[in-house]
Each structure stands twice: as C-alpha cells, then as structure tokens.
C-alpha cells in the first residue's frame, strides 16, 4: 500500500518556462542557473543588462513611498512592521523600458502580458526587510475580495534583482531552507497556483534584512486572468 508520507496537498504541474540551460527570448539569451520543482523555483542570469537596471532605479528613486501590506479585514493598504522597504509602481506600458521588460517577462514565462500587474519597485536600506509571507491572496479573508476581483488569484512571482547587495538581503524560502543571493540582472521566478486553484504552501518567502549596502528589486506578479 502506498502512503503519502509527505502530507502534500498541492499538485505540481509542468513548468511554463522552457527547458534547457539557455533560453532564447526575442531580444536576449538568458542563462538558467537553478531549477527546483517542489516548489517550482527558477533562477536565471542575464535577464536585464546593467544599464537597464540602472535606468529602472533612476526613474523609480524619485517616487518612492513606504511599502504597505493588505489588511485582510478591510482590503485597505496598511503600514506593517514586517515590511519596512519603500517602493513604487509602474503601470503596464508606462514607458519604453517597462514595455520591453514586460514583453521579455511574458516570453520567459510563456504567459500573457495582459495578466501581469504593473511592475513594483522596492528599495531596502540597512535593516529593512520583508518578513516571510505568501504572494497569493488568502481566499477566505474578506480583505482579499477586491484584489481577487482584478484578474483573479496571483499565479506566480518574478523578482528582478537590480543591484548587488554588499551583505544580507537574500530572498529566503524558510520552509525549504533556501536563500537566493541578489545578483544584478538576475531574475527569480516561483509559481504557486495550479489549474485546480490550489496554492503551494512551500512558496512562503521573504526578503532578509539588508546588512550592508542597499537592495533594489522589481517584482512582476501574474494573475490567473487578465489584470485590469
Ligand atoms: O525582497 C525580496 O527578496 C522578496 C520580495 C517579495 O517577497 C515581494 O515583493 O513580494
Ligand atoms: Fe513576496
């Protein structure tokens, strides 16, 4: 008799990301550096050039404000001690660089641009962090309803590292004991919603406190349906 010792409830499905060590996108060749299948995590190098990273930081740095989290009761955005970065958003298509990145992301993920939220930029200074959390919305909480009404549940996250962090600032997955060290131009993908609408609890993750230097990232969340 087969016994499910792992106590797993999430059913894993084939990756959307192409196989192989190198992936040719229409404007870049990117190198896959790590693939994990449970949970699904893919790390690629060379997703952005240094000058694209610098340009993105340059246009974001003047419009940062303190990061918020969703209040699960009201659906409003609130400040929270677990998330101490500053950030900003770009609308889809907001400028040429954003447009190019959105096309590249959509090609890497084999998923429609229209399902993407606007790119979020975050800056963490020394001591700032984002404590472990899920990027999907808890379906049973009243505060999730407004978010879920704009394109449905999130299915995946792509984090773009825009600079090198002198020390600290890893993206951590505590339940699988994984830390990813930021590298300028690299992209970290993880997915957590399958076609059965199950969400993967192993994708609990956070941004560890920066110990030295600054950390800049851009984040693209994909929704199940078109995001409006
Ligand atoms: O800072 C990180 O590495 C993680 C960021 C993150 O989890 C998020 O933006 O949702
Ligand atoms: Fe997150």
PDB file of C-alpha atoms and ligand atoms in Angstrom:
ATOM      1  CA  UNK A   1       0.000   0.000   0.000  1.00  0.00           C
ATOM      2  CA  UNK A   2       1.241   3.491  -0.873  1.00  0.00           C
ATOM      3  CA  UNK A   3       1.233   6.011   1.927  1.00  0.00           C
ATOM      4  CA  UNK A   4       1.635   9.693   1.325  1.00  0.00           C
ATOM      5  CA  UNK A   5       4.248  10.480   3.944  1.00  0.00           C
ATOM      6  CA  UNK A   6       4.920  13.969   2.656  1.00  0.00           C
ATOM      7  CA  UNK A   7       1.430  15.174   3.532  1.00  0.00           C
ATOM      8  CA  UNK A   8       1.325  17.079   0.268  1.00  0.00           C
ATOM      9  CA  UNK A   9      -1.878  18.680  -0.915  1.00  0.00           C
ATOM     10  CA  UNK A  10      -0.594  20.795  -3.795  1.00  0.00           C
ATOM     11  CA  UNK A  11      -0.495  19.083  -7.147  1.00  0.00           C
ATOM     12  CA  UNK A  12       2.536  20.134  -9.231  1.00  0.00           C
ATOM     13  CA  UNK A  13       2.114  20.725 -12.946  1.00  0.00           C
ATOM     14  CA  UNK A  14       4.652  21.133 -15.769  1.00  0.00           C
ATOM     15  CA  UNK A  15       6.645  24.361 -15.753  1.00  0.00           C
ATOM     16  CA  UNK A  16       5.672  27.153 -18.147  1.00  0.00           C
ATOM     17  CA  UNK A  17       9.350  28.042 -18.515  1.00  0.00           C
ATOM     18  CA  UNK A  18      11.157  26.379 -21.434  1.00  0.00           C
ATOM     19  CA  UNK A  19      13.587  23.540 -20.665  1.00  0.00           C
ATOM     20  CA  UNK A  20      17.330  23.816 -21.279  1.00  0.00           C
ATOM     21  CA  UNK A  21      20.271  25.768 -19.917  1.00  0.00           C
ATOM     22  CA  UNK A  22      19.852  28.699 -22.265  1.00  0.00           C
ATOM     23  CA  UNK A  23      16.554  30.284 -23.228  1.00  0.00           C
ATOM     24  CA  UNK A  24      16.400  32.443 -26.335  1.00  0.00           C
ATOM     25  CA  UNK A  25      13.963  35.332 -25.972  1.00  0.00           C
ATOM     26  CA  UNK A  26      13.369  37.720 -28.856  1.00  0.00           C
ATOM     27  CA  UNK A  27      15.854  40.309 -27.589  1.00  0.00           C
ATOM     28  CA  UNK A  28      18.098  38.321 -25.193  1.00  0.00           C
ATOM     29  CA  UNK A  29      19.620  34.948 -24.475  1.00  0.00           C
ATOM     30  CA  UNK A  30      19.229  34.127 -20.777  1.00  0.00           C
ATOM     31  CA  UNK A  31      21.071  31.522 -18.677  1.00  0.00           C
ATOM     32  CA  UNK A  32      19.158  29.250 -16.359  1.00  0.00           C
ATOM     33  CA  UNK A  33      21.133  28.781 -13.125  1.00  0.00           C
ATOM     34  CA  UNK A  34      18.797  26.837 -10.847  1.00  0.00           C
ATOM     35  CA  UNK A  35      15.582  24.894 -11.149  1.00  0.00           C
ATOM     36  CA  UNK A  36      13.638  23.449  -8.263  1.00  0.00           C
ATOM     37  CA  UNK A  37      10.430  21.561  -8.927  1.00  0.00           C
ATOM     38  CA  UNK A  38       8.742  21.447  -5.499  1.00  0.00           C
ATOM     39  CA  UNK A  39       8.044  24.278  -5.012  1.00  0.00           C
ATOM     40  CA  UNK A  40       8.658  25.487  -8.523  1.00  0.00           C
ATOM     41  CA  UNK A  41      11.542  27.970  -8.482  1.00  0.00           C
ATOM     42  CA  UNK A  42      13.700  29.022 -11.440  1.00  0.00           C
ATOM     43  CA  UNK A  43      16.656  31.411 -11.286  1.00  0.00           C
ATOM     44  CA  UNK A  44      18.036  32.957 -14.467  1.00  0.00           C
ATOM     45  CA  UNK A  45      21.034  35.204 -15.026  1.00  0.00           C
ATOM     46  CA  UNK A  46      21.350  37.918 -17.634  1.00  0.00           C
ATOM     47  CA  UNK A  47      17.684  38.774 -17.722  1.00  0.00           C
ATOM     48  CA  UNK A  48      18.435  42.527 -17.678  1.00  0.00           C
ATOM     49  CA  UNK A  49      21.523  44.492 -18.680  1.00  0.00           C
ATOM     50  CA  UNK A  50      23.333  46.643 -16.108  1.00  0.00           C
ATOM     51  CA  UNK A  51      22.177  49.779 -17.885  1.00  0.00           C
ATOM     52  CA  UNK A  52      18.525  48.648 -17.829  1.00  0.00           C
ATOM     53  CA  UNK A  53      18.839  48.012 -14.077  1.00  0.00           C
ATOM     54  CA  UNK A  54      20.403  51.440 -13.543  1.00  0.00           C
ATOM     55  CA  UNK A  55      17.763  53.151 -15.655  1.00  0.00           C
ATOM     56  CA  UNK A  56      14.929  51.481 -13.763  1.00  0.00           C
ATOM     57  CA  UNK A  57      16.402  52.537 -10.410  1.00  0.00           C
ATOM     58  CA  UNK A  58      16.919  56.036 -11.807  1.00  0.00           C
ATOM     59  CA  UNK A  59      13.289  56.525 -12.778  1.00  0.00           C
ATOM     60  CA  UNK A  60      11.922  54.918  -9.601  1.00  0.00           C
ATOM     61  CA  UNK A  61      14.061  56.599  -6.973  1.00  0.00           C
ATOM     62  CA  UNK A  62      12.243  59.926  -7.051  1.00  0.00           C
ATOM     63  CA  UNK A  63       8.817  58.477  -6.398  1.00  0.00           C
ATOM     64  CA  UNK A  64       9.294  56.021  -3.538  1.00  0.00           C
ATOM     65  CA  UNK A  65       6.923  55.798  -0.616  1.00  0.00           C
ATOM     66  CA  UNK A  66       6.740  53.436   2.377  1.00  0.00           C
ATOM     67  CA  UNK A  67       5.641  49.906   1.416  1.00  0.00           C
ATOM     68  CA  UNK A  68       2.299  48.635   2.688  1.00  0.00           C
ATOM     69  CA  UNK A  69       0.592  45.271   3.147  1.00  0.00           C
ATOM     70  CA  UNK A  70      -3.038  44.301   2.557  1.00  0.00           C
ATOM     71  CA  UNK A  71      -5.304  44.492   5.609  1.00  0.00           C
ATOM     72  CA  UNK A  72      -7.080  41.137   5.500  1.00  0.00           C
ATOM     73  CA  UNK A  73     -10.265  42.516   7.040  1.00  0.00           C
ATOM     74  CA  UNK A  74     -10.837  45.714   5.100  1.00  0.00           C
ATOM     75  CA  UNK A  75      -8.747  45.130   1.987  1.00  0.00           C
ATOM     76  CA  UNK A  76      -7.096  48.504   2.611  1.00  0.00           C
ATOM     77  CA  UNK A  77      -3.351  49.059   2.484  1.00  0.00           C
ATOM     78  CA  UNK A  78      -1.615  49.491   5.811  1.00  0.00           C
ATOM     79  CA  UNK A  79       1.911  50.025   7.084  1.00  0.00           C
ATOM     80  CA  UNK A  80       3.340  46.962   8.826  1.00  0.00           C
ATOM     81  CA  UNK A  81       6.490  46.340  10.850  1.00  0.00           C
ATOM     82  CA  UNK A  82       7.084  43.158   8.843  1.00  0.00           C
ATOM     83  CA  UNK A  83       7.593  45.152   5.650  1.00  0.00           C
ATOM     84  CA  UNK A  84       9.930  48.091   6.021  1.00  0.00           C
ATOM     85  CA  UNK A  85      11.047  48.857   2.452  1.00  0.00           C
ATOM     86  CA  UNK A  86       9.994  51.769   0.251  1.00  0.00           C
ATOM     87  CA  UNK A  87       8.554  51.261  -3.184  1.00  0.00           C
ATOM     88  CA  UNK A  88       6.632  52.416  -6.193  1.00  0.00           C
ATOM     89  CA  UNK A  89       4.728  51.021  -9.191  1.00  0.00           C
ATOM     90  CA  UNK A  90       4.780  51.475 -12.947  1.00  0.00           C
ATOM     91  CA  UNK A  91       1.598  50.934 -14.916  1.00  0.00           C
ATOM     92  CA  UNK A  92       1.698  48.389 -17.698  1.00  0.00           C
ATOM     93  CA  UNK A  93       3.250  50.015 -20.759  1.00  0.00           C
ATOM     94  CA  UNK A  94       4.193  53.123 -18.789  1.00  0.00           C
ATOM     95  CA  UNK A  95       7.399  53.761 -20.757  1.00  0.00           C
ATOM     96  CA  UNK A  96       9.657  52.094 -23.317  1.00  0.00           C
ATOM     97  CA  UNK A  97      11.826  50.280 -20.774  1.00  0.00           C
ATOM     98  CA  UNK A  98       8.804  48.926 -18.897  1.00  0.00           C
ATOM     99  CA  UNK A  99       7.285  47.840 -22.207  1.00  0.00           C
ATOM    100  CA  UNK A 100      10.458  45.951 -23.197  1.00  0.00           C
ATOM    101  CA  UNK A 101      10.693  44.263 -19.816  1.00  0.00           C
ATOM    102  CA  UNK A 102       7.041  43.252 -19.881  1.00  0.00           C
ATOM    103  CA  UNK A 103       7.472  41.639 -23.281  1.00  0.00           C
ATOM    104  CA  UNK A 104      10.598  39.812 -22.108  1.00  0.00           C
ATOM    105  CA  UNK A 105       8.847  38.595 -18.949  1.00  0.00           C
ATOM    106  CA  UNK A 106       5.868  37.374 -20.918  1.00  0.00           C
ATOM    107  CA  UNK A 107       8.192  35.424 -23.243  1.00  0.00           C
ATOM    108  CA  UNK A 108      10.165  33.866 -20.389  1.00  0.00           C
ATOM    109  CA  UNK A 109       7.020  32.833 -18.527  1.00  0.00           C
ATOM    110  CA  UNK A 110       5.033  31.892 -21.625  1.00  0.00           C
ATOM    111  CA  UNK A 111       2.146  33.820 -20.177  1.00  0.00           C
ATOM    112  CA  UNK A 112       0.156  36.832 -21.499  1.00  0.00           C
ATOM    113  CA  UNK A 113       1.371  40.375 -20.751  1.00  0.00           C
ATOM    114  CA  UNK A 114      -2.273  41.284 -20.060  1.00  0.00           C
ATOM    115  CA  UNK A 115      -2.288  39.035 -16.986  1.00  0.00           C
ATOM    116  CA  UNK A 116       0.540  40.962 -15.340  1.00  0.00           C
ATOM    117  CA  UNK A 117       0.162  43.570 -12.620  1.00  0.00           C
ATOM    118  CA  UNK A 118       2.161  46.760 -13.004  1.00  0.00           C
ATOM    119  CA  UNK A 119       5.843  46.300 -12.116  1.00  0.00           C
ATOM    120  CA  UNK A 120       6.605  47.131  -8.491  1.00  0.00           C
ATOM    121  CA  UNK A 121       9.990  48.564  -7.481  1.00  0.00           C
ATOM    122  CA  UNK A 122      11.325  48.127  -3.936  1.00  0.00           C
ATOM    123  CA  UNK A 123      14.302  49.627  -2.184  1.00  0.00           C
ATOM    124  CA  UNK A 124      15.544  48.214   1.118  1.00  0.00           C
ATOM    125  CA  UNK A 125      18.076  50.118   3.178  1.00  0.00           C
ATOM    126  CA  UNK A 126      20.186  48.643   6.002  1.00  0.00           C
ATOM    127  CA  UNK A 127      17.966  46.751   8.446  1.00  0.00           C
ATOM    128  CA  UNK A 128      14.939  46.796   6.144  1.00  0.00           C
ATOM    129  CA  UNK A 129      13.212  43.543   5.261  1.00  0.00           C
ATOM    130  CA  UNK A 130      10.046  41.816   4.142  1.00  0.00           C
ATOM    131  CA  UNK A 131       9.228  39.042   6.577  1.00  0.00           C
ATOM    132  CA  UNK A 132       8.049  35.676   5.241  1.00  0.00           C
ATOM    133  CA  UNK A 133       4.654  35.821   3.545  1.00  0.00           C
ATOM    134  CA  UNK A 134       2.716  34.432   0.604  1.00  0.00           C
ATOM    135  CA  UNK A 135       2.172  36.453  -2.546  1.00  0.00           C
ATOM    136  CA  UNK A 136      -1.213  34.848  -3.253  1.00  0.00           C
ATOM    137  CA  UNK A 137      -4.298  36.299  -1.561  1.00  0.00           C
ATOM    138  CA  UNK A 138      -5.968  34.217   1.159  1.00  0.00           C
ATOM    139  CA  UNK A 139      -9.302  33.399  -0.492  1.00  0.00           C
ATOM    140  CA  UNK A 140     -11.284  33.135   2.748  1.00  0.00           C
ATOM    141  CA  UNK A 141     -10.367  36.622   4.038  1.00  0.00           C
ATOM    142  CA  UNK A 142     -12.827  39.468   3.335  1.00  0.00           C
ATOM    143  CA  UNK A 143      -9.991  41.857   2.518  1.00  0.00           C
ATOM    144  CA  UNK A 144      -8.904  39.709  -0.438  1.00  0.00           C
ATOM    145  CA  UNK A 145     -12.125  40.182  -2.410  1.00  0.00           C
ATOM    146  CA  UNK A 146     -11.217  43.480  -4.094  1.00  0.00           C
ATOM    147  CA  UNK A 147      -7.802  42.132  -5.109  1.00  0.00           C
ATOM    148  CA  UNK A 148      -9.227  38.874  -6.432  1.00  0.00           C
ATOM    149  CA  UNK A 149     -11.793  40.809  -8.491  1.00  0.00           C
ATOM    150  CA  UNK A 150      -8.988  42.359 -10.580  1.00  0.00           C
ATOM    151  CA  UNK A 151      -7.828  39.346 -12.567  1.00  0.00           C
ATOM    152  CA  UNK A 152      -8.261  36.554 -10.051  1.00  0.00           C
ATOM    153  CA  UNK A 153      -5.639  34.897  -7.912  1.00  0.00           C
ATOM    154  CA  UNK A 154      -1.925  35.511  -8.415  1.00  0.00           C
ATOM    155  CA  UNK A 155      -0.239  32.558 -10.043  1.00  0.00           C
ATOM    156  CA  UNK A 156       3.455  33.457  -9.949  1.00  0.00           C
ATOM    157  CA  UNK A 157       6.086  35.994  -8.954  1.00  0.00           C
ATOM    158  CA  UNK A 158       9.140  37.163 -10.883  1.00  0.00           C
ATOM    159  CA  UNK A 159      11.679  39.144  -8.868  1.00  0.00           C
ATOM    160  CA  UNK A 160      14.278  41.098 -10.862  1.00  0.00           C
ATOM    161  CA  UNK A 161      17.428  41.992  -8.925  1.00  0.00           C
ATOM    162  CA  UNK A 162      18.539  45.499  -9.909  1.00  0.00           C
ATOM    163  CA  UNK A 163      21.789  45.772  -7.945  1.00  0.00           C
ATOM    164  CA  UNK A 164      24.375  43.828  -5.981  1.00  0.00           C
ATOM    165  CA  UNK A 165      23.799  43.842  -2.225  1.00  0.00           C
ATOM    166  CA  UNK A 166      27.008  44.038  -0.181  1.00  0.00           C
ATOM    167  CA  UNK A 167      25.628  41.829   2.594  1.00  0.00           C
ATOM    168  CA  UNK A 168      22.240  40.384   3.519  1.00  0.00           C
ATOM    169  CA  UNK A 169      19.060  40.966   1.522  1.00  0.00           C
ATOM    170  CA  UNK A 170      18.672  37.387   0.305  1.00  0.00           C
ATOM    171  CA  UNK A 171      15.276  36.172  -0.863  1.00  0.00           C
ATOM    172  CA  UNK A 172      14.545  33.430   1.643  1.00  0.00           C
ATOM    173  CA  UNK A 173      12.198  30.419   1.499  1.00  0.00           C
ATOM    174  CA  UNK A 174      12.207  29.337   5.155  1.00  0.00           C
ATOM    175  CA  UNK A 175      10.259  26.088   4.775  1.00  0.00           C
ATOM    176  CA  UNK A 176      12.691  24.697   2.223  1.00  0.00           C
ATOM    177  CA  UNK A 177      15.780  26.331   3.782  1.00  0.00           C
ATOM    178  CA  UNK A 178      16.729  28.177   0.593  1.00  0.00           C
ATOM    179  CA  UNK A 179      18.342  31.626   0.287  1.00  0.00           C
ATOM    180  CA  UNK A 180      18.854  33.316  -3.057  1.00  0.00           C
ATOM    181  CA  UNK A 181      21.543  35.985  -3.102  1.00  0.00           C
ATOM    182  CA  UNK A 182      20.685  39.008  -5.252  1.00  0.00           C
ATOM    183  CA  UNK A 183      22.760  39.408  -8.395  1.00  0.00           C
ATOM    184  CA  UNK A 184      22.325  42.398 -10.662  1.00  0.00           C
ATOM    185  CA  UNK A 185      20.312  41.474 -13.770  1.00  0.00           C
ATOM    186  CA  UNK A 186      19.135  38.064 -12.472  1.00  0.00           C
ATOM    187  CA  UNK A 187      15.512  37.013 -12.232  1.00  0.00           C
ATOM    188  CA  UNK A 188      13.897  34.690  -9.696  1.00  0.00           C
ATOM    189  CA  UNK A 189      10.631  33.001 -10.625  1.00  0.00           C
ATOM    190  CA  UNK A 190       8.329  30.996  -8.398  1.00  0.00           C
ATOM    191  CA  UNK A 191       4.818  29.723  -9.074  1.00  0.00           C
ATOM    192  CA  UNK A 192       2.111  28.774  -6.633  1.00  0.00           C
ATOM    193  CA  UNK A 193      -1.294  28.394  -8.291  1.00  0.00           C
ATOM    194  CA  UNK A 194      -2.187  25.313 -10.331  1.00  0.00           C
ATOM    195  CA  UNK A 195      -5.104  24.591 -12.649  1.00  0.00           C
ATOM    196  CA  UNK A 196      -7.074  23.137  -9.698  1.00  0.00           C
ATOM    197  CA  UNK A 197      -6.792  26.526  -7.962  1.00  0.00           C
ATOM    198  CA  UNK A 198      -4.621  25.070  -5.230  1.00  0.00           C
ATOM    199  CA  UNK A 199      -1.918  27.313  -3.766  1.00  0.00           C
ATOM    200  CA  UNK A 200       1.513  25.984  -2.863  1.00  0.00           C
ATOM    201  CA  UNK A 201       2.322  26.466   0.855  1.00  0.00           C
ATOM    202  CA  UNK A 202       6.032  25.807   0.202  1.00  0.00           C
ATOM    203  CA  UNK A 203       6.337  29.190  -1.522  1.00  0.00           C
ATOM    204  CA  UNK A 204       6.427  31.038   1.798  1.00  0.00           C
ATOM    205  CA  UNK A 205       9.218  33.574   1.213  1.00  0.00           C
ATOM    206  CA  UNK A 206      10.625  36.897   2.333  1.00  0.00           C
ATOM    207  CA  UNK A 207      13.384  39.413   1.867  1.00  0.00           C
ATOM    208  CA  UNK A 208      16.015  39.058   4.617  1.00  0.00           C
ATOM    209  CA  UNK A 209      17.259  42.254   6.262  1.00  0.00           C
ATOM    210  CA  UNK A 210      19.923  44.136   4.329  1.00  0.00           C
ATOM    211  CA  UNK A 211      23.116  44.183   6.394  1.00  0.00           C
ATOM    212  CA  UNK A 212      25.280  46.382   4.221  1.00  0.00           C
ATOM    213  CA  UNK A 213      24.534  48.453   1.115  1.00  0.00           C
ATOM    214  CA  UNK A 214      21.062  48.760  -0.424  1.00  0.00           C
ATOM    215  CA  UNK A 215      18.820  46.312  -2.223  1.00  0.00           C
ATOM    216  CA  UNK A 216      16.720  47.228  -5.258  1.00  0.00           C
ATOM    217  CA  UNK A 217      14.288  44.813  -6.896  1.00  0.00           C
ATOM    218  CA  UNK A 218      11.462  44.929  -9.399  1.00  0.00           C
ATOM    219  CA  UNK A 219       8.583  42.489  -8.982  1.00  0.00           C
ATOM    220  CA  UNK A 220       6.096  41.258 -11.592  1.00  0.00           C
ATOM    221  CA  UNK A 221       3.094  39.318 -10.336  1.00  0.00           C
ATOM    222  CA  UNK A 222       0.989  37.369 -12.787  1.00  0.00           C
ATOM    223  CA  UNK A 223      -2.754  36.799 -12.350  1.00  0.00           C
ATOM    224  CA  UNK A 224      -4.832  33.896 -13.472  1.00  0.00           C
ATOM    225  CA  UNK A 225      -6.853  36.145 -15.790  1.00  0.00           C
ATOM    226  CA  UNK A 226      -6.376  39.496 -17.455  1.00  0.00           C
ATOM    227  CA  UNK A 227      -5.437  42.149 -14.878  1.00  0.00           C
ATOM    228  CA  UNK A 228      -7.437  45.379 -15.081  1.00  0.00           C
TER     229      UNK A 228
HETATM  230  O1  LIG B   1      12.800  41.243  -1.253  1.00  0.00           O
HETATM  231  C1  LIG B   1      12.670  40.097  -1.658  1.00  0.00           C
HETATM  232  O2  LIG B   1      13.648  39.409  -1.996  1.00  0.00           O
HETATM  233  C2  LIG B   1      11.298  39.488  -1.726  1.00  0.00           C
HETATM  234  C3  LIG B   1      10.240  40.487  -2.146  1.00  0.00           C
HETATM  235  C4  LIG B   1       8.859  39.928  -2.067  1.00  0.00           C
HETATM  236  O3  LIG B   1       8.615  38.926  -1.491  1.00  0.00           O
HETATM  237  C5  LIG B   1       7.723  40.653  -2.689  1.00  0.00           C
HETATM  238  O4  LIG B   1       7.916  41.749  -3.230  1.00  0.00           O
HETATM  239  O5  LIG B   1       6.600  40.111  -2.657  1.00  0.00           O
HETATM  240 FE1  LIG B   2       6.589  38.254  -1.840  1.00  0.00          FE
END
